[in-house]
Amino acid sequence: MYRFIIKGGKELSGKVKVSGSKNAALPLIAASLLAKGRTILHNVPDLKDIQTMLKVVHTLGPIFHFENNKIIIDTTHIKSHVAPYELVKTMRASIYVLGPLLARVGKAKVSLPGGCAIGPRPINFHIEAMKKLGARISIKEGFVHARTSKLKGAEIYFEKVSVGATANVLMASVLARGKTVIKDAALEPEIGNLITFLKKMGADIQGKDTDTIIVNGVDNLKPVEYTVIPDRIEAGTFILAGVITRSNITVENIHPTHIRSLIDVLERMNIKLKVTDDSVKIRSCSDIRPIDIKTAPYPGFPTDLQPQLGAVLAAVPGISVINETIFENRYTHVPELIRMGSDIDVEDHIAIIRGKKRLTGAPVMASDLRGGAALVLAALAAKGESVIQRVYHIDRGYEKIESKLKNLGARIERVKN
Ligand code: UD1
């Protein structure tokens, strides 16, 4: 167990390079199960969630090597179809093996993920979709049991846009018999990344970056070598670190088109940016204005940047309002921000933020990944020292966060408890 000690109030400077996307890499690791042989992935962030997904895949038989942000997975042999509770309970994205296992070996037993810090996160869309594709599914003793002789193409639509369910259906349908149409598909760049990867493997998919995806099943896929896209949420978090400390930093190695909604919000807040093909530089952030925003599926404002933007708004004088429309309980970091001097009221999914000129350092505790990142941002700008406990939440999604922040001049130390 580690904690961060951050001495705030220091302007940052320089450049920071963003790592590969965790949420884009996770389905690719699962999708490697679809073809026999060696899949090679580049630009994979070295994070706990990635290690967990590799362990899940390894318990099914494949072997892997992960070094210097490169993964080699050999999926020649599948010996098990069981994703155990001990792993799945630590990471919900383990459900991604459901589709590939059904497609490759016709059976899967995947633990139900259980509770989650940001609210109830059911997997009913995944299960209903697999049923439509012809799987027989039962829930017994905490596991999803799924079987099929061969998946069949179907028309799939979801009640709500779902990144995970769209990815799972894609991975299941590429080897199904016939045509699958996914309506109201998620448009997130991580889905586009998965589609490009699957097409490279030989899948027949049309409609990338649209909400109607058509998959014509093929008999076989081949393993490929592929580079994961940059992490748009890490990119956004560093840009917001620059904004909250009023620093002219440059965030590099990114696809600015993937954070268009954040760029729009910052411009509406009167922040001046220089955007190139692969970087965003903060040119000036004086006279920042408060703002009202609501989270939405891509291309809307991402729920995964809502806590970090909230921390920034807590330090922008005036009243800002956030409407969280994706998850039910995504304000668990707010009581901690209040301990740092913020004035925020939360009612249901709405947060009313009465921004202050300055936050103050305090001992606080991270309770989830992005909420933890929000506390880091608040601490960087706050007057005095903050101690952030439960850094393991933050480590799930940010590769080498303290060394990247230190390179920008932040006073942050990782200390063992
Ligand atoms: C993914 C991201 C997560 C991000 C979220 C929304 C990964 C590993 N995680 O999560 O960081 O915050 O997208 O952008 O990529 N829902 C159901 N039933 C289901 C599935 C989802 O009701 O079977 C609901 C969820 O509770 C939520 C909404 O649909 O309200 C969207 O969730 P979804 O897009 O599926 O999120 P994840 O894929 O779990």
CSV table of N, CA and C in Angstrom, one decimal, residues 101-107 130-136 147-153 172-178 217-221:
chain,number,residue,atom,x,y,z
A,101,LEU,N,-14.4,-16.5,-26.0
A,101,LEU,CA,-14.5,-18.0,-25.6
A,101,LEU,C,-15.6,-18.7,-26.3
A,102,LEU,N,-16.8,-18.0,-26.4
A,102,LEU,CA,-17.9,-18.6,-27.1
A,102,LEU,C,-17.6,-18.8,-28.6
A,103,ALA,N,-16.9,-17.8,-29.1
A,103,ALA,CA,-16.6,-17.9,-30.6
A,103,ALA,C,-15.6,-19.0,-30.8
A,104,ARG,N,-14.6,-19.1,-30.0
A,104,ARG,CA,-13.5,-20.0,-30.3
A,104,ARG,C,-13.8,-21.5,-29.8
A,105,VAL,N,-14.3,-21.6,-28.6
A,105,VAL,CA,-14.5,-23.0,-28.1
A,105,VAL,C,-15.9,-23.4,-27.7
A,106,GLY,N,-16.8,-22.4,-27.9
A,106,GLY,CA,-18.3,-22.7,-27.8
A,106,GLY,C,-18.7,-22.8,-26.3
A,107,LYS,N,-17.9,-22.5,-25.4
A,107,LYS,CA,-18.3,-22.5,-24.0
A,107,LYS,C,-17.5,-21.5,-23.1
A,130,MET,N,-25.5,-12.2,-26.1
A,130,MET,CA,-24.9,-13.6,-26.4
A,130,MET,C,-26.1,-14.5,-26.7
A,131,LYS,N,-27.2,-14.4,-25.9
A,131,LYS,CA,-28.4,-15.2,-26.1
A,131,LYS,C,-28.9,-15.0,-27.6
A,132,LYS,N,-28.9,-13.8,-28.0
A,132,LYS,CA,-29.4,-13.5,-29.4
A,132,LYS,C,-28.5,-14.1,-30.4
A,133,LEU,N,-27.2,-14.2,-30.1
A,133,LEU,CA,-26.3,-14.8,-31.0
A,133,LEU,C,-26.3,-16.4,-30.9
A,134,GLY,N,-27.2,-16.9,-30.1
A,134,GLY,CA,-27.5,-18.3,-30.1
A,134,GLY,C,-26.8,-19.1,-28.9
A,135,ALA,N,-26.3,-18.3,-27.9
A,135,ALA,CA,-25.7,-19.0,-26.8
A,135,ALA,C,-26.8,-19.4,-25.8
A,136,ARG,N,-26.7,-20.6,-25.2
A,136,ARG,CA,-27.6,-20.9,-24.0
A,136,ARG,C,-26.9,-20.4,-22.8
A,147,ARG,N,-23.0,-21.7,-23.4
A,147,ARG,CA,-22.6,-22.7,-24.3
A,147,ARG,C,-23.3,-22.5,-25.7
A,148,THR,N,-22.6,-23.0,-26.7
A,148,THR,CA,-23.2,-22.9,-28.1
A,148,THR,C,-22.5,-23.9,-28.9
A,149,SER,N,-23.2,-24.5,-29.9
A,149,SER,CA,-22.5,-25.4,-30.9
A,149,SER,C,-21.8,-24.5,-31.9
A,150,LYS,N,-22.5,-23.4,-32.3
A,150,LYS,CA,-21.9,-22.4,-33.2
A,150,LYS,C,-22.8,-21.1,-33.1
A,151,LEU,N,-22.1,-20.0,-32.8
A,151,LEU,CA,-22.9,-18.7,-32.8
A,151,LEU,C,-23.4,-18.4,-34.1
A,152,LYS,N,-24.6,-17.7,-34.1
A,152,LYS,CA,-25.3,-17.3,-35.4
A,152,LYS,C,-25.5,-15.8,-35.4
A,153,GLY,N,-25.3,-15.2,-36.5
A,153,GLY,CA,-25.5,-13.8,-36.6
A,153,GLY,C,-26.9,-13.3,-36.2
A,172,ALA,N,-17.6,-11.7,-30.4
A,172,ALA,CA,-18.4,-12.9,-30.6
A,172,ALA,C,-18.8,-13.1,-32.0
A,173,SER,N,-19.2,-12.0,-32.7
A,173,SER,CA,-19.8,-12.2,-34.0
A,173,SER,C,-18.9,-12.4,-35.1
A,174,VAL,N,-17.6,-12.0,-34.9
A,174,VAL,CA,-16.7,-12.1,-36.1
A,174,VAL,C,-16.5,-13.5,-36.6
A,175,LEU,N,-16.7,-14.5,-35.7
A,175,LEU,CA,-16.6,-15.9,-36.1
A,175,LEU,C,-18.0,-16.6,-36.1
A,176,ALA,N,-19.1,-15.8,-36.0
A,176,ALA,CA,-20.4,-16.5,-36.0
A,176,ALA,C,-20.8,-16.8,-37.5
A,177,ARG,N,-21.8,-17.6,-37.6
A,177,ARG,CA,-22.3,-18.0,-38.9
A,177,ARG,C,-23.2,-16.8,-39.4
A,178,GLY,N,-23.0,-16.2,-40.5
A,178,GLY,CA,-23.9,-15.2,-41.1
A,178,GLY,C,-23.6,-13.8,-40.6
A,217,GLY,N,-19.7,-12.9,-40.5
A,217,GLY,CA,-18.9,-13.9,-39.8
A,217,GLY,C,-17.9,-14.6,-40.8
A,218,VAL,N,-16.7,-14.9,-40.4
A,218,VAL,CA,-15.7,-15.6,-41.2
A,218,VAL,C,-15.4,-16.9,-40.5
A,219,ASP,N,-14.7,-17.8,-41.2
A,219,ASP,CA,-14.4,-19.1,-40.6
A,219,ASP,C,-13.2,-19.1,-39.7
A,220,ASN,N,-12.2,-18.3,-40.1
A,220,ASN,CA,-11.0,-18.2,-39.3
A,220,ASN,C,-10.4,-16.8,-39.2
A,221,LEU,N,-9.7,-16.6,-38.1
A,221,LEU,CA,-8.9,-15.3,-38.0
A,221,LEU,C,-7.5,-15.7,-37.8
